[in-house]
Amino acid sequence: MPIGRELASTLIAAHGSPLYAYEAAVLVERARRLRACFPAENVRWFYATKANANLEILRRVRAEGFGVDAVSIGEVRAAIKAGFASNEITFNGNNVTSAELREVASLGVHLSVDGIPQLRRVAELGIANSVGLRLNPDIGAGHHHHVITGGPDAKFGAAPEEIDEALAIAAAAHMTLDGLQQHIGSGILETAPWIAAVDVMLKHAARLKDLRFVDFGGGFGVPYRPMESPFDFAAFREAIAPRLQAFRARMQRPIEFRFEPGRFLVAEAGTLLVTVTSVKRTTRHTFVGVDSGMNHLIRPALYDAWHEIVNLTRPNAPASCVRVAGQICESGDLLAVDRELPTPEEGDILAIRNAGAYGYSMASTYNLRPRPAEVMIESDGFARCIRPRDRLEDLLGP
Ligand SMILES: Cc1ncc(COP(=O)(O)O)c(C=O)c1O
């Protein structure tokens, strides 16, 4: 049940506005939907922490049988604090320092290196007996060019032609290459690029004699706009399961397959509740100003992303075309551009839907504005603060 007017008012009265509110039942349902996809194919699921690193969210995904994918020492430490054992954490760092690699390895977390230079460094440091290798399968996909992470323009991974060199570097350092990893992009709603990338991965994974796992990354999209269709998991399963089964039969070993979804688990579980601070009419536009903005939800400004916005206070007001603007001193600080909304008035509460992924985790304190509190709502409507609002004193420094 999406958060309605009464609950939103109660939450804001208790925790302040703006506020990130997550519905536990949605998160759990998405986690179970994913795990039901490949019940018999030796698939392990790792939640991509970057989508939302709140410790309570990490605890919930762990309770659903997920490991986590981390891309920084901070995310590794968050996972450990949330109760994950080191063998439930994967690390896929990009352009990381030696100190960070050393620290991650010292915690017993298995590394997947991002390419030949990182592999050489891990070998020189002597910090691992086995590593995975991220491959760029030369296929990319995603909702915006900033989040396409495979293909000729991507900074990630090694090319398939570099696998022999990687094997040689690993062998010389007495390490095994025990896994192949990829992540082709984020917010993918079609199955075709996935299937193509899986084929490339399986073709090259077979070249690794010590292969233990093949990690296909994350990227399952959610429909943000009304005309978008959800990801077709039935078709995905139908295409992928036989490929995984055939690969295992060919390798004659119990290879583990992995996925690293982030957005799919948390995007639709989260709502950003904001309050209207002013309604200003210029010669061209009506600006509905709110007590939040790109500092709390950067996706519209960074990716031209579209989030449903609902006027919870005044759902039946006559509609008008408005721009929902934040408090940040930038003209690009718009949460919605030319959107039909029941005309808001000062004090109205607006719900910005599908804000659970890459919302809080990409939030900043730009303009020295605190980040909002986060609350988790249980199925019975009980809500608990899972991170308090930033304190201005902490932002100001010593
Ligand atoms: C290595 C890696 N794995 C998984 C993900 C999760 O992607 P998504 O949230 O789209 O599922 C990302 C996102 O950028 C990533 O870089």
Tab-separated table of C-alpha atoms in Angstrom, residues 37-235:
chain	number	residue	atom	x	y	z
A	37	CYS	CA	13.645	-16.805	-10.257
A	38	PHE	CA	16.338	-19.499	-10.273
A	39	PRO	CA	15.472	-21.991	-7.530
A	40	ALA	CA	17.542	-24.869	-8.926
A	41	GLU	CA	20.453	-23.262	-10.744
A	42	ASN	CA	22.901	-22.681	-7.882
A	43	VAL	CA	22.363	-18.920	-7.975
A	44	ARG	CA	23.478	-16.653	-5.123
A	45	TRP	CA	22.052	-13.165	-4.801
A	46	PHE	CA	24.111	-10.204	-3.587
A	47	TYR	CA	22.405	-6.891	-2.828
A	48	ALA	CA	24.309	-3.931	-4.321
A	49	THR	CA	24.830	-1.779	-1.223
A	50	LYS	CA	25.257	1.369	-3.265
A	51	ALA	CA	21.525	1.512	-4.004
A	52	ASN	CA	20.773	2.164	-0.335
A	53	ALA	CA	23.325	1.503	2.383
A	54	ASN	CA	21.102	1.983	5.426
A	55	LEU	CA	22.109	-0.699	7.942
A	56	GLU	CA	18.515	-1.682	8.593
A	57	ILE	CA	17.976	-2.283	4.879
A	58	LEU	CA	21.139	-4.376	4.819
A	59	ARG	CA	19.841	-6.406	7.780
A	60	ARG	CA	16.522	-6.989	6.002
A	61	VAL	CA	18.126	-8.221	2.781
A	62	ARG	CA	20.401	-10.506	4.792
A	63	ALA	CA	17.328	-11.985	6.491
A	64	GLU	CA	16.018	-12.738	2.974
A	65	GLY	CA	19.108	-14.809	2.177
A	66	PHE	CA	21.093	-12.216	0.248
A	67	GLY	CA	24.802	-11.489	0.466
A	68	VAL	CA	26.008	-8.004	-0.417
A	69	ASP	CA	28.068	-6.460	-3.157
A	70	ALA	CA	30.337	-3.660	-1.947
A	71	VAL	CA	32.371	-1.192	-3.985
A	72	SER	CA	34.240	0.635	-1.229
A	73	ILE	CA	35.728	-0.065	2.173
A	74	GLY	CA	32.861	1.999	3.590
A	75	GLU	CA	30.303	-0.376	2.079
A	76	VAL	CA	32.290	-3.388	3.303
A	77	ARG	CA	32.312	-1.961	6.824
A	78	ALA	CA	28.579	-1.190	6.634
A	79	ALA	CA	27.902	-4.808	5.622
A	80	ILE	CA	30.004	-6.189	8.482
A	81	LYS	CA	28.271	-3.848	10.928
A	82	ALA	CA	24.906	-5.089	9.627
A	83	GLY	CA	25.923	-8.683	10.404
A	84	PHE	CA	27.271	-10.067	7.111
A	85	ALA	CA	30.163	-12.521	7.346
A	86	SER	CA	33.137	-11.814	5.087
A	87	ASN	CA	32.198	-14.715	2.802
A	88	GLU	CA	28.787	-13.094	2.233
A	89	ILE	CA	30.412	-9.955	0.783
A	90	THR	CA	31.767	-9.422	-2.726
A	91	PHE	CA	34.018	-6.494	-3.562
A	92	ASN	CA	34.030	-4.824	-6.981
A	93	GLY	CA	36.052	-1.666	-6.458
A	94	ASN	CA	36.947	0.661	-9.296
A	95	ASN	CA	40.143	2.781	-9.237
A	96	VAL	CA	40.747	1.928	-5.593
A	97	THR	CA	43.975	2.586	-3.702
A	98	SER	CA	46.413	-0.040	-2.451
A	99	ALA	CA	45.488	0.849	1.128
A	100	GLU	CA	41.823	0.158	0.417
A	101	LEU	CA	42.553	-3.145	-1.337
A	102	ARG	CA	44.727	-4.185	1.585
A	103	GLU	CA	42.060	-3.314	4.134
A	104	VAL	CA	39.276	-5.114	2.243
A	105	ALA	CA	41.424	-8.231	1.805
A	106	SER	CA	42.482	-8.150	5.470
A	107	LEU	CA	38.811	-8.423	6.423
A	108	GLY	CA	38.623	-11.711	4.522
A	109	VAL	CA	36.504	-10.324	1.665
A	110	HIS	CA	37.074	-11.827	-1.762
A	111	LEU	CA	38.100	-9.309	-4.432
A	112	SER	CA	37.054	-9.059	-8.043
A	113	VAL	CA	39.627	-6.882	-9.788
A	114	ASP	CA	38.563	-4.268	-12.301
A	115	GLY	CA	41.181	-5.023	-14.945
A	116	ILE	CA	44.845	-5.724	-15.585
A	117	PRO	CA	46.321	-2.772	-13.607
A	118	GLN	CA	44.353	-3.688	-10.476
A	119	LEU	CA	45.225	-7.345	-10.899
A	120	ARG	CA	48.937	-6.449	-11.090
A	121	ARG	CA	48.591	-4.386	-7.925
A	122	VAL	CA	46.845	-7.169	-6.004
A	123	ALA	CA	49.621	-9.524	-7.170
A	124	GLU	CA	52.346	-7.092	-6.024
A	125	LEU	CA	50.679	-6.553	-2.674
A	126	GLY	CA	50.367	-10.315	-2.159
A	127	ILE	CA	47.011	-9.937	-0.440
A	128	ALA	CA	44.939	-12.658	-2.105
A	129	ASN	CA	45.228	-16.304	-3.117
A	130	SER	CA	42.349	-16.040	-5.561
A	131	VAL	CA	40.577	-13.179	-7.298
A	132	GLY	CA	37.704	-12.664	-9.684
A	133	LEU	CA	38.090	-10.573	-12.821
A	134	ARG	CA	35.573	-8.022	-14.044
A	135	LEU	CA	34.974	-8.389	-17.750
A	136	ASN	CA	33.637	-5.742	-20.107
A	137	PRO	CA	31.552	-7.919	-22.430
A	138	ASP	CA	31.341	-5.040	-24.940
A	139	ILE	CA	27.606	-4.785	-24.313
A	140	GLY	CA	26.087	-1.926	-22.363
A	141	ALA	CA	22.559	-1.000	-21.358
A	142	GLY	CA	20.771	1.284	-18.920
A	143	HIS	CA	18.331	4.118	-18.346
A	144	HIS	CA	20.890	6.892	-19.031
A	145	HIS	CA	24.363	7.053	-20.578
A	146	HIS	CA	25.901	7.795	-17.153
A	147	VAL	CA	24.888	4.338	-15.908
A	148	ILE	CA	25.889	2.247	-18.928
A	149	THR	CA	28.896	0.369	-17.574
A	150	GLY	CA	29.720	-2.028	-20.404
A	151	GLY	CA	30.712	-1.363	-24.015
A	152	PRO	CA	33.428	0.668	-25.730
A	153	ASP	CA	33.041	3.873	-23.658
A	154	ALA	CA	32.931	2.261	-20.228
A	155	LYS	CA	35.821	2.631	-17.770
A	156	PHE	CA	35.086	-0.745	-16.186
A	157	GLY	CA	36.541	-4.197	-16.570
A	158	ALA	CA	39.004	-6.011	-18.767
A	159	ALA	CA	38.438	-6.820	-22.437
A	160	PRO	CA	37.955	-10.494	-23.340
A	161	GLU	CA	41.280	-10.294	-25.234
A	162	GLU	CA	43.031	-9.562	-21.923
A	163	ILE	CA	41.956	-12.777	-20.205
A	164	ASP	CA	45.103	-14.700	-21.230
A	165	GLU	CA	47.304	-11.934	-19.837
A	166	ALA	CA	45.243	-11.934	-16.626
A	167	LEU	CA	45.680	-15.686	-16.294
A	168	ALA	CA	49.434	-15.321	-16.759
A	169	ILE	CA	49.739	-12.520	-14.165
A	170	ALA	CA	47.714	-14.538	-11.667
A	171	ALA	CA	49.724	-17.717	-12.266
A	172	ALA	CA	53.049	-15.878	-11.861
A	173	ALA	CA	51.826	-14.562	-8.499
A	174	HIS	CA	50.533	-18.010	-7.416
A	175	MET	CA	46.955	-16.747	-7.441
A	176	THR	CA	43.991	-18.365	-9.099
A	177	LEU	CA	41.427	-16.528	-11.218
A	178	ASP	CA	38.358	-18.123	-9.744
A	179	GLY	CA	35.544	-15.948	-11.051
A	180	LEU	CA	34.367	-13.725	-13.846
A	181	GLN	CA	32.200	-10.708	-13.045
A	182	GLN	CA	30.355	-8.117	-15.118
A	183	HIS	CA	27.857	-5.317	-14.683
A	184	ILE	CA	26.628	-3.868	-17.967
A	185	GLY	CA	24.468	-1.062	-16.605
A	186	SER	CA	21.610	-0.007	-14.413
A	187	GLY	CA	17.862	0.427	-14.877
A	188	ILE	CA	17.594	-2.166	-17.655
A	189	LEU	CA	14.005	-3.045	-18.511
A	190	GLU	CA	14.641	-5.287	-21.526
A	191	THR	CA	15.877	-8.867	-21.312
A	192	ALA	CA	17.764	-8.865	-24.650
A	193	PRO	CA	21.000	-7.100	-23.526
A	194	TRP	CA	21.087	-9.301	-20.442
A	195	ILE	CA	20.836	-12.472	-22.463
A	196	ALA	CA	23.511	-11.315	-24.899
A	197	ALA	CA	25.870	-10.399	-22.042
A	198	VAL	CA	25.266	-13.711	-20.261
A	199	ASP	CA	26.292	-15.522	-23.442
A	200	VAL	CA	29.521	-13.527	-23.699
A	201	MET	CA	30.299	-14.181	-20.032
A	202	LEU	CA	29.719	-17.918	-20.240
A	203	LYS	CA	31.803	-18.172	-23.388
A	204	HIS	CA	34.805	-16.559	-21.673
A	205	ALA	CA	34.255	-18.023	-18.198
A	206	ALA	CA	34.862	-21.465	-19.651
A	207	ARG	CA	38.485	-20.377	-20.262
A	208	LEU	CA	39.192	-20.123	-16.504
A	209	LYS	CA	40.378	-23.533	-15.324
A	210	ASP	CA	39.923	-22.590	-11.638
A	211	LEU	CA	36.493	-21.084	-12.208
A	212	ARG	CA	34.277	-21.137	-9.114
A	213	PHE	CA	31.704	-18.447	-9.902
A	214	VAL	CA	30.248	-16.336	-12.694
A	215	ASP	CA	28.768	-13.040	-11.514
A	216	PHE	CA	26.375	-11.327	-13.930
A	217	GLY	CA	26.099	-8.102	-11.920
A	218	GLY	CA	22.943	-6.109	-11.301
A	219	GLY	CA	20.835	-3.775	-13.395
A	220	PHE	CA	17.206	-4.986	-13.235
A	221	GLY	CA	15.099	-1.882	-13.821
A	222	VAL	CA	11.823	-0.769	-12.308
A	223	PRO	CA	9.111	1.130	-14.169
A	224	TYR	CA	9.333	4.765	-13.051
A	225	ARG	CA	7.038	6.170	-15.762
A	226	PRO	CA	3.435	5.028	-16.228
A	227	MET	CA	4.080	3.793	-19.774
A	228	GLU	CA	7.061	1.621	-18.795
A	229	SER	CA	6.586	-2.128	-18.410
A	230	PRO	CA	8.170	-4.054	-15.563
A	231	PHE	CA	11.146	-6.306	-16.206
A	232	ASP	CA	9.884	-9.633	-17.550
A	233	PHE	CA	11.395	-12.132	-15.091
A	234	ALA	CA	9.480	-15.073	-16.563
A	235	ALA	CA	11.041	-14.490	-19.987
